[in-house]
Amino acid sequence: MNAIQPGDLPTLQQADPFALPAPCVLLVDDEQSILSALKRIFRPQGYRLLTATSAEAGLQIMAETDVDLIISDMRMPGMNGAQFLARVRQEWPATMRILLTGYSEIGSTISAINDGGINHYLSKPWDDRELLMTVAHALEEQQLRKQKAALERKVHEQNLKLADFNRQLERQVQARTEELRQTVLFLESAQEEEQKSFLSMMQVFSDISELRAGLAVGQSARVARGCEQLALRMGMTARHARDTMMAGMLHGIGKLDLPDELVRKPIEKMSSDELQRFLWHPVKGQILLTPIPMLAETGDIIRHQHERYDGRGVPESLSGDAIPLGSRILAVVRDYEGLCNGGITSHDVSPEKALAMLRTHAGHRYDPLVVENFIAMMDQQRLALEQQTRLLSPQELRVGMKLAEDLRTRSGVLLLNKDHVLDEAILARLRRFEQIDEMPLKARIVLH
């Protein structure tokens, strides 16, 4: 097992006035030795640890204590881990759920995914580093949700006496802007070597937007990457391409102010009023970024992402070249990703059909030159990918191979990120998936 070094794990950010107590973690296993081992691993992290030797005892603790995260064994006498986590999901849906499962329990693991709604699962014996990182990320997500809930409650209390909805909305934006400004001020004043940390923090805000919209984390990252590549291809300077990349990463941040039922609805299913409200979220996104001088250009690109080339868009009905080039690029890359991943239509479409749909709307919704450059870029990337990579089944994979693209199940669940280097543990896990008829896998590998 690799030793965990300082800085390896994410830090749970706690800033007044929304500081939260230490996270509470409940460990459930019928073997005392496993509980003791887990406690030794987590004790240095400062978590409040509770233990139970059965699912029934765990439910009693849940009824009496506010628990942030549960780590449960699958195989236990009486109620098993899948049944236990299904009960937790029904009664305490906000609690994060992690399942420890053995190789022989893959059928029960699928049941836990379907019925228990687990957030993560890990195989036994576990890798300490993977376990700590999984728990840290889950708790970070949980803490951010709690901080967001606390902020929303505070804003609501401050605005109970306000009858004017627009003023109430302004208060919410101001409160969230202040939170974002306080977080970013330190990064803005950092030296050049801290820029990577700044980008990571922006990715966190992007991920929060995606999680709230019910999207798989990573879509905004793909939009950002595509925006930067297309901007450079169309002759933008490195600085302007970077602004366009940041706009792609944060293009949905204004959705934080929209209700859950709206941000999770495909665009084609929205009513006229819902669509009008949705299309104005970029204006709120620009307001959120206004206090950050280095994101001024990014905010302007975000603001105009729903303008149309024919002048029938919002918020200012700009047309043609009057629309910032970065916004025209963002619109094409964003909608390609939305078409491929169900954000625009009620079902995903193939990349080929998505490109054809973009071309159909060129000159009306999109800048024709941007569309043609994007299609040409995608064709080149596809050819390069085919020449420099191979598509292999889990049985053909070997230790040391590197992924050329994200590895997902057929249903779109992310298993491994692009550039991940395979090891024995990962290969074993992928081969277990391969044994399930419903989840055939193919991984695209970089050729050396």
Coordinates of C-alpha atoms in Angstrom, one line a residue:
M1 CA 0.0 0.0 0.0
N2 CA 1.3 3.5 -0.9
A3 CA 1.7 5.9 2.0
I4 CA -0.6 8.9 1.9
Q5 CA 1.4 12.1 1.6
P6 CA 0.2 15.5 2.9
G7 CA -1.7 17.2 0.2
D8 CA -2.8 14.0 -1.5
L9 CA -6.4 14.3 -0.2
P10 CA -8.9 17.1 -0.9
T11 CA -9.4 19.6 1.9
L12 CA -12.9 20.2 3.0
Q13 CA -13.3 24.0 2.7
Q14 CA -14.9 25.6 5.8
A15 CA -15.3 29.4 5.7
D16 CA -17.3 31.5 8.2
P17 CA -20.2 32.0 8.5
F18 CA -21.0 28.6 7.0
A19 CA -18.4 26.5 8.8
L20 CA -19.6 23.0 9.4
P21 CA -18.7 20.4 12.2
A22 CA -16.3 17.6 11.5
P23 CA -18.0 15.0 9.1
C24 CA -19.7 12.0 10.8
V25 CA -18.8 8.6 9.3
L26 CA -20.7 5.4 10.2
L27 CA -18.8 2.1 9.7
V28 CA -21.0 -1.0 9.4
D29 CA -19.4 -4.5 9.4
D30 CA -20.1 -7.6 11.4
E31 CA -16.4 -8.3 11.8
Q32 CA -14.8 -6.3 14.6
S33 CA -11.3 -6.6 13.0
I34 CA -12.6 -4.8 9.8
L35 CA -14.1 -2.0 11.9
S36 CA -10.8 -1.6 13.8
A37 CA -8.8 -1.5 10.5
L38 CA -11.2 1.1 9.1
K39 CA -11.0 3.2 12.3
R40 CA -7.2 3.2 12.1
I41 CA -7.3 4.4 8.5
F42 CA -9.7 7.3 9.1
R43 CA -8.8 8.4 12.6
P44 CA -6.0 10.7 11.4
Q45 CA -8.4 12.5 9.1
G46 CA -10.3 14.1 11.9
Y47 CA -13.7 12.5 11.1
R48 CA -16.2 11.7 13.8
L49 CA -16.4 7.9 13.6
L50 CA -19.3 5.7 14.6
T51 CA -19.4 1.9 14.3
A52 CA -22.1 -0.8 14.1
T53 CA -21.8 -4.6 13.9
S54 CA -25.1 -5.1 12.0
A55 CA -27.4 -3.3 9.7
E56 CA -30.1 -3.1 12.4
A57 CA -27.7 -1.4 14.8
G58 CA -26.7 0.9 12.0
L59 CA -30.3 1.9 11.4
Q60 CA -30.7 2.7 15.1
I61 CA -27.6 5.0 15.0
M62 CA -29.0 6.7 11.8
A63 CA -32.3 7.4 13.7
E64 CA -30.4 9.1 16.5
T65 CA -27.5 10.8 14.8
D66 CA -26.9 13.1 11.8
V67 CA -24.5 10.9 9.7
D68 CA -22.8 12.3 6.6
L69 CA -21.4 9.1 5.1
I70 CA -21.8 5.3 5.5
I71 CA -19.3 2.6 4.7
S72 CA -21.1 -0.7 4.8
D73 CA -19.9 -4.3 4.1
M74 CA -22.1 -6.3 1.7
R75 CA -22.1 -9.6 3.5
M76 CA -23.7 -9.4 7.0
P77 CA -26.1 -11.7 8.9
G78 CA -29.7 -10.7 8.7
M79 CA -30.0 -7.6 6.6
N80 CA -27.1 -7.4 4.0
G81 CA -25.4 -4.3 2.9
A82 CA -27.6 -3.8 -0.3
Q83 CA -30.8 -4.0 1.8
F84 CA -29.3 -1.8 4.5
L85 CA -28.3 1.0 2.0
A86 CA -31.7 0.8 0.3
R87 CA -33.3 1.5 3.7
V88 CA -30.9 4.4 4.2
R89 CA -31.7 5.8 0.8
Q90 CA -35.4 5.8 1.6
E91 CA -35.2 7.4 5.0
W92 CA -32.0 9.5 4.8
P93 CA -31.4 10.2 1.1
A94 CA -28.8 12.9 1.7
T95 CA -26.4 10.5 3.4
M96 CA -23.6 9.4 1.1
R97 CA -23.4 5.6 0.7
I98 CA -20.3 3.5 0.0
L99 CA -20.3 -0.3 -0.3
L100 CA -17.4 -2.7 0.5
T101 CA -17.9 -5.8 -1.6
G102 CA -16.0 -9.0 -2.4
Y103 CA -15.2 -10.4 -5.9
S104 CA -17.9 -13.1 -5.5
E105 CA -20.6 -10.5 -4.7
I106 CA -20.9 -8.7 -8.0
G107 CA -24.6 -9.7 -8.4
S108 CA -25.4 -8.2 -5.0
T109 CA -23.3 -5.1 -5.9
I110 CA -25.5 -4.5 -9.0
S111 CA -28.6 -4.8 -6.7
A112 CA -27.0 -2.2 -4.3
I113 CA -26.4 0.1 -7.3
N114 CA -30.0 -0.2 -8.5
D115 CA -31.9 -0.4 -5.2
G116 CA -29.6 1.2 -2.6
G117 CA -28.5 4.0 -4.9
I118 CA -24.9 3.7 -3.6
N119 CA -22.6 6.6 -4.5
H120 CA -19.4 4.5 -4.7
Y121 CA -18.4 0.9 -4.2
L122 CA -14.9 -0.5 -3.4
S123 CA -13.6 -4.1 -3.6
K124 CA -12.2 -6.0 -0.6
P125 CA -9.4 -6.1 0.1
W126 CA -9.3 -2.3 -0.4
D127 CA -6.5 0.0 -1.3
D128 CA -6.0 2.5 1.5
R129 CA -5.2 5.4 -0.8
E130 CA -8.3 4.7 -3.0
L131 CA -10.5 4.3 0.1
L132 CA -9.3 7.6 1.6
M133 CA -9.6 9.5 -1.7
T134 CA -13.1 8.1 -2.3
V135 CA -14.3 9.0 1.1
A136 CA -12.7 12.5 1.0
H137 CA -14.3 13.3 -2.3
A138 CA -17.7 12.1 -1.2
L139 CA -17.5 14.1 2.0
E140 CA -16.3 17.2 0.1
E141 CA -19.4 16.9 -2.1
Q142 CA -21.6 16.4 1.0
Q143 CA -20.0 19.4 2.8
L144 CA -20.5 21.6 -0.3
R145 CA -24.2 20.6 -0.4
K146 CA -24.6 21.5 3.3
Q147 CA -22.8 24.8 2.8
K148 CA -25.1 25.6 -0.2
A149 CA -28.1 24.6 1.9
A150 CA -27.0 26.8 4.7
L151 CA -26.4 29.7 2.4
E152 CA -29.9 29.2 0.8
R153 CA -31.5 29.2 4.2
K154 CA -29.7 32.4 5.2
V155 CA -30.7 34.2 2.0
H156 CA -34.3 33.0 2.4
E157 CA -34.4 34.4 5.9
Q158 CA -33.0 37.7 4.9
N159 CA -35.6 38.1 2.1
L160 CA -38.8 36.9 3.7
K161 CA -40.1 40.4 4.0
L162 CA -39.3 41.3 0.3
A163 CA -42.3 41.0 -2.0
D164 CA -40.4 41.9 -5.1
F165 CA -39.0 38.6 -6.7
N166 CA -36.3 40.5 -8.6
R167 CA -34.9 42.1 -5.5
Q168 CA -34.9 38.7 -3.8
L169 CA -33.0 37.2 -6.7
E170 CA -30.5 40.0 -6.6
R171 CA -29.8 39.3 -2.9
Q172 CA -29.2 35.6 -3.7
V173 CA -26.8 36.5 -6.5
Q174 CA -25.0 38.9 -4.2
A175 CA -24.6 36.4 -1.4
R176 CA -23.3 33.7 -3.8
T177 CA -21.0 36.2 -5.5
E178 CA -19.5 37.2 -2.2
E179 CA -18.9 33.5 -1.4
L180 CA -17.2 33.0 -4.8
R181 CA -15.2 36.2 -4.5
Q182 CA -13.9 35.2 -1.0
T183 CA -12.8 31.8 -2.4
V184 CA -11.1 33.2 -5.4
L185 CA -9.3 36.2 -3.9
F186 CA -6.6 34.1 -2.5
L187 CA -6.1 32.3 -5.8
E188 CA -6.0 35.6 -7.7
S189 CA -3.2 37.0 -5.5
A190 CA -1.1 33.8 -5.8
Q191 CA 2.0 33.4 -7.8
E192 CA 2.2 31.8 -11.3
E193 CA 2.9 28.3 -9.9
E194 CA -0.6 28.4 -8.2
Q195 CA -2.5 28.8 -11.4
K196 CA -3.1 25.0 -11.5
S197 CA -4.8 25.3 -8.2
F198 CA -7.0 28.1 -9.5
L199 CA -8.1 26.0 -12.5
S200 CA -8.8 23.1 -10.1
M201 CA -11.1 25.3 -8.0
M202 CA -12.9 26.5 -11.1
Q203 CA -13.4 22.8 -12.0
V204 CA -15.0 22.2 -8.6
F205 CA -17.6 25.0 -9.2
S206 CA -18.2 23.5 -12.6
D207 CA -18.7 20.0 -11.1
I208 CA -21.1 21.5 -8.6
S209 CA -23.2 22.9 -11.4
E210 CA -23.2 19.5 -13.2
L211 CA -24.1 17.6 -10.1
R212 CA -27.1 19.9 -9.4
A213 CA -28.2 19.5 -13.0
G214 CA -28.1 15.7 -12.7
L215 CA -25.2 15.4 -15.3
A216 CA -22.2 13.1 -15.1
V217 CA -19.3 15.1 -13.9
G218 CA -16.9 15.9 -16.7
Q219 CA -19.1 17.3 -19.4
S220 CA -18.1 20.9 -18.7
A221 CA -14.4 19.8 -18.8
R222 CA -15.0 18.3 -22.3
V223 CA -16.7 21.6 -23.4
A224 CA -13.8 23.6 -22.1
R225 CA -11.3 21.4 -23.9
G226 CA -13.2 21.6 -27.2
C227 CA -13.6 25.4 -26.9
E228 CA -9.9 26.0 -26.4
Q229 CA -8.9 23.7 -29.3
L230 CA -11.5 25.3 -31.6
A231 CA -10.5 28.9 -30.5
L232 CA -6.8 28.2 -31.3
R233 CA -7.8 26.6 -34.7
M234 CA -9.7 29.7 -35.6
G235 CA -6.7 32.0 -34.9
M236 CA -7.3 33.2 -31.4
T237 CA -4.4 34.2 -29.2
A238 CA -3.4 31.9 -26.4
R239 CA -4.9 34.3 -23.8
H240 CA -8.3 34.6 -25.6
A241 CA -8.4 30.9 -26.2
R242 CA -7.8 30.5 -22.5
D243 CA -10.7 32.8 -21.7
T244 CA -12.9 30.8 -24.1
M245 CA -11.8 27.6 -22.4
M246 CA -12.7 29.0 -18.9
A247 CA -16.1 30.0 -20.4
G248 CA -16.6 26.4 -21.5
M249 CA -15.8 25.2 -18.0
L250 CA -18.1 27.6 -16.2
H251 CA -20.8 28.1 -18.8
G252 CA -23.5 26.5 -16.6
I253 CA -22.6 28.3 -13.3
G254 CA -25.7 30.5 -13.6
K255 CA -27.9 27.4 -13.4
L256 CA -27.2 27.3 -9.7
D257 CA -30.0 29.9 -9.3
L258 CA -32.6 27.9 -11.2
P259 CA -34.9 25.3 -9.6
D260 CA -33.9 21.6 -9.7
E261 CA -36.8 20.6 -11.9
L262 CA -35.8 23.1 -14.6
V263 CA -32.1 22.4 -14.7
R264 CA -32.7 18.6 -15.0
K265 CA -35.2 18.9 -17.8
P266 CA -34.0 18.5 -21.5
I267 CA -34.4 21.7 -23.4
E268 CA -36.9 20.1 -25.9
K269 CA -39.2 19.3 -23.0
M270 CA -39.3 22.9 -21.6
S271 CA -42.4 25.0 -22.0
S272 CA -42.0 28.5 -23.6
D273 CA -41.9 30.2 -20.2
E274 CA -39.4 27.6 -18.8
L275 CA -37.2 28.0 -21.9
Q276 CA -37.2 31.8 -21.6
R277 CA -36.2 31.6 -17.9
F278 CA -33.5 29.0 -18.7
L279 CA -31.9 30.9 -21.6
W280 CA -31.2 33.9 -19.2
H281 CA -29.1 31.9 -16.8
P282 CA -25.8 33.1 -18.6
V283 CA -26.6 36.6 -17.4
K284 CA -26.6 35.4 -13.8
G285 CA -23.4 33.5 -14.5
Q286 CA -21.7 36.7 -15.7
I287 CA -22.9 38.5 -12.5
L288 CA -21.3 35.7 -10.4
L289 CA -18.0 36.2 -12.1
T290 CA -18.0 40.0 -12.1
P291 CA -15.9 40.5 -8.9
I292 CA -13.1 38.5 -10.4
P293 CA -11.1 40.8 -12.8
M294 CA -9.2 38.0 -14.5
L295 CA -12.6 36.4 -15.5
A296 CA -14.1 39.5 -17.1
E297 CA -13.7 38.3 -20.7
T298 CA -14.9 34.8 -19.6
G299 CA -18.0 36.3 -18.1
D300 CA -18.7 38.2 -21.3
I301 CA -18.4 35.1 -23.4
I302 CA -20.8 33.2 -21.0
R303 CA -23.3 36.1 -21.1
H304 CA -23.7 35.9 -24.9
Q305 CA -23.7 32.1 -25.3
H306 CA -27.4 32.0 -26.2
E307 CA -27.3 34.7 -28.8
R308 CA -28.2 33.4 -32.3
Y309 CA -26.3 34.1 -35.5
D310 CA -29.6 35.3 -37.1
G311 CA -30.2 37.8 -34.2
R312 CA -33.1 36.0 -32.6
G313 CA -31.2 35.0 -29.4
V314 CA -30.8 36.5 -25.9
P315 CA -30.0 38.6 -24.0
E316 CA -29.3 41.4 -26.5
S317 CA -30.4 39.9 -29.9
L318 CA -26.9 40.3 -31.3
S319 CA -26.3 38.8 -34.8
G320 CA -23.4 37.7 -36.9
D321 CA -20.0 39.0 -36.0
A322 CA -21.4 41.3 -33.4
I323 CA -21.6 38.2 -31.1
P324 CA -18.2 37.6 -29.5
L325 CA -16.3 34.9 -31.3
G326 CA -15.8 33.0 -28.0
S327 CA -19.6 32.9 -27.5
R328 CA -20.1 31.6 -31.0
I329 CA -17.6 28.9 -30.3
L330 CA -19.1 28.0 -27.0
A331 CA -22.6 27.7 -28.4
V332 CA -21.4 25.1 -31.0
V333 CA -19.2 23.0 -28.6
R334 CA -21.8 23.2 -25.8
D335 CA -24.7 22.0 -28.0
Y336 CA -22.6 19.2 -29.5
E337 CA -22.0 17.9 -26.0
G338 CA -25.6 18.5 -25.0
L339 CA -26.9 16.5 -28.0
C340 CA -24.5 13.6 -27.4
N341 CA -25.3 13.4 -23.6
G342 CA -29.1 14.1 -23.4
G343 CA -29.0 17.7 -22.3
I344 CA -30.9 19.1 -25.2
T345 CA -33.1 16.1 -26.4
S346 CA -34.7 13.5 -24.2
H347 CA -32.3 10.9 -25.5
D348 CA -28.6 10.9 -26.6
V349 CA -27.8 11.1 -30.3
S350 CA -24.7 9.8 -32.0
P351 CA -21.7 12.1 -32.6
E352 CA -22.3 11.8 -36.4
K353 CA -26.0 12.9 -36.0
A354 CA -25.0 15.7 -33.6
L355 CA -22.6 17.1 -36.2
A356 CA -25.3 16.9 -38.9
M357 CA -27.7 18.8 -36.6
L358 CA -25.2 21.5 -36.1
R359 CA -24.7 21.9 -39.8
T360 CA -28.4 22.0 -40.4
H361 CA -28.7 25.0 -38.0
A362 CA -25.6 26.8 -39.4
G363 CA -26.5 30.3 -40.5
H364 CA -29.5 30.5 -38.2
R365 CA -28.5 29.4 -34.7
Y366 CA -24.8 29.0 -35.3
D367 CA -21.9 30.8 -37.1
P368 CA -21.4 28.7 -40.3
L369 CA -17.6 29.2 -40.2
V370 CA -17.5 28.0 -36.6
V371 CA -19.6 25.0 -37.4
E372 CA -17.4 24.0 -40.4
N373 CA -14.2 24.4 -38.4
F374 CA -15.6 22.4 -35.5
I375 CA -16.7 19.5 -37.9
A376 CA -13.2 19.6 -39.5
M377 CA -11.5 19.5 -36.1
M378 CA -13.7 16.6 -35.0
D379 CA -12.9 14.7 -38.2
Q380 CA -9.2 15.2 -37.7
Q381 CA -9.4 14.2 -34.1
R382 CA -11.3 11.0 -35.0
L383 CA -8.7 10.1 -37.6
A384 CA -5.8 10.8 -35.3
L385 CA -7.5 8.8 -32.6
E386 CA -7.9 5.8 -34.9
Q387 CA -4.3 6.0 -36.0
Q388 CA -2.8 6.4 -32.5
T389 CA -5.0 4.2 -30.5
R390 CA -6.6 0.7 -30.4
L391 CA -10.0 -0.4 -29.0
L392 CA -9.5 -3.4 -26.7
S393 CA -11.7 -5.6 -24.5
P394 CA -10.8 -6.0 -20.8
Q395 CA -9.2 -9.4 -21.6
E396 CA -6.8 -7.7 -24.0
L397 CA -5.7 -5.0 -21.7
R398 CA -2.3 -5.1 -19.9
V399 CA -0.7 -3.3 -17.0
G400 CA 0.9 0.0 -18.0
M401 CA -1.5 0.8 -20.8
K402 CA -2.9 4.3 -20.9
L403 CA -6.5 5.3 -21.8
A404 CA -6.9 7.5 -24.8
E405 CA -10.4 8.6 -23.8
D406 CA -12.8 8.3 -20.8
L407 CA -14.0 4.8 -20.2
R408 CA -17.7 4.6 -19.6
T409 CA -20.3 1.8 -19.4
R410 CA -22.9 1.6 -22.1
S411 CA -25.3 3.5 -19.9
G412 CA -22.7 6.4 -19.6
V413 CA -21.4 5.7 -16.1
L414 CA -17.7 7.0 -15.9
L415 CA -15.4 4.2 -14.8
L416 CA -12.0 5.7 -15.6
N417 CA -10.8 9.1 -16.8
K418 CA -8.7 9.7 -19.9
D419 CA -4.9 9.2 -19.4
H420 CA -5.4 6.8 -16.5
V421 CA -2.6 4.2 -16.5
L422 CA -3.9 0.7 -15.9
D423 CA -2.7 -1.5 -13.0
E424 CA -3.6 -5.0 -11.8
A425 CA -6.4 -3.8 -9.5
I426 CA -8.1 -1.8 -12.2
L427 CA -7.7 -4.7 -14.7
A428 CA -9.3 -7.1 -12.3
R429 CA -12.2 -4.8 -11.7
L430 CA -12.8 -4.2 -15.5
R431 CA -12.7 -8.0 -16.1
R432 CA -15.4 -8.5 -13.5
F433 CA -17.5 -6.0 -15.3
E434 CA -16.9 -7.9 -18.5
Q435 CA -18.4 -11.0 -17.0
I436 CA -21.8 -9.2 -16.8
D437 CA -23.6 -9.6 -20.1
E438 CA -25.4 -6.3 -19.8
M439 CA -22.1 -4.3 -19.5
P440 CA -19.7 -5.2 -22.3
L441 CA -16.7 -2.9 -22.2
K442 CA -14.2 -1.6 -24.8
A443 CA -11.3 0.6 -23.8
R444 CA -9.4 2.8 -26.3
I445 CA -5.7 2.6 -25.5
V446 CA -2.8 4.9 -26.5
L447 CA -0.3 3.2 -28.8
H448 CA 3.3 3.6 -27.9

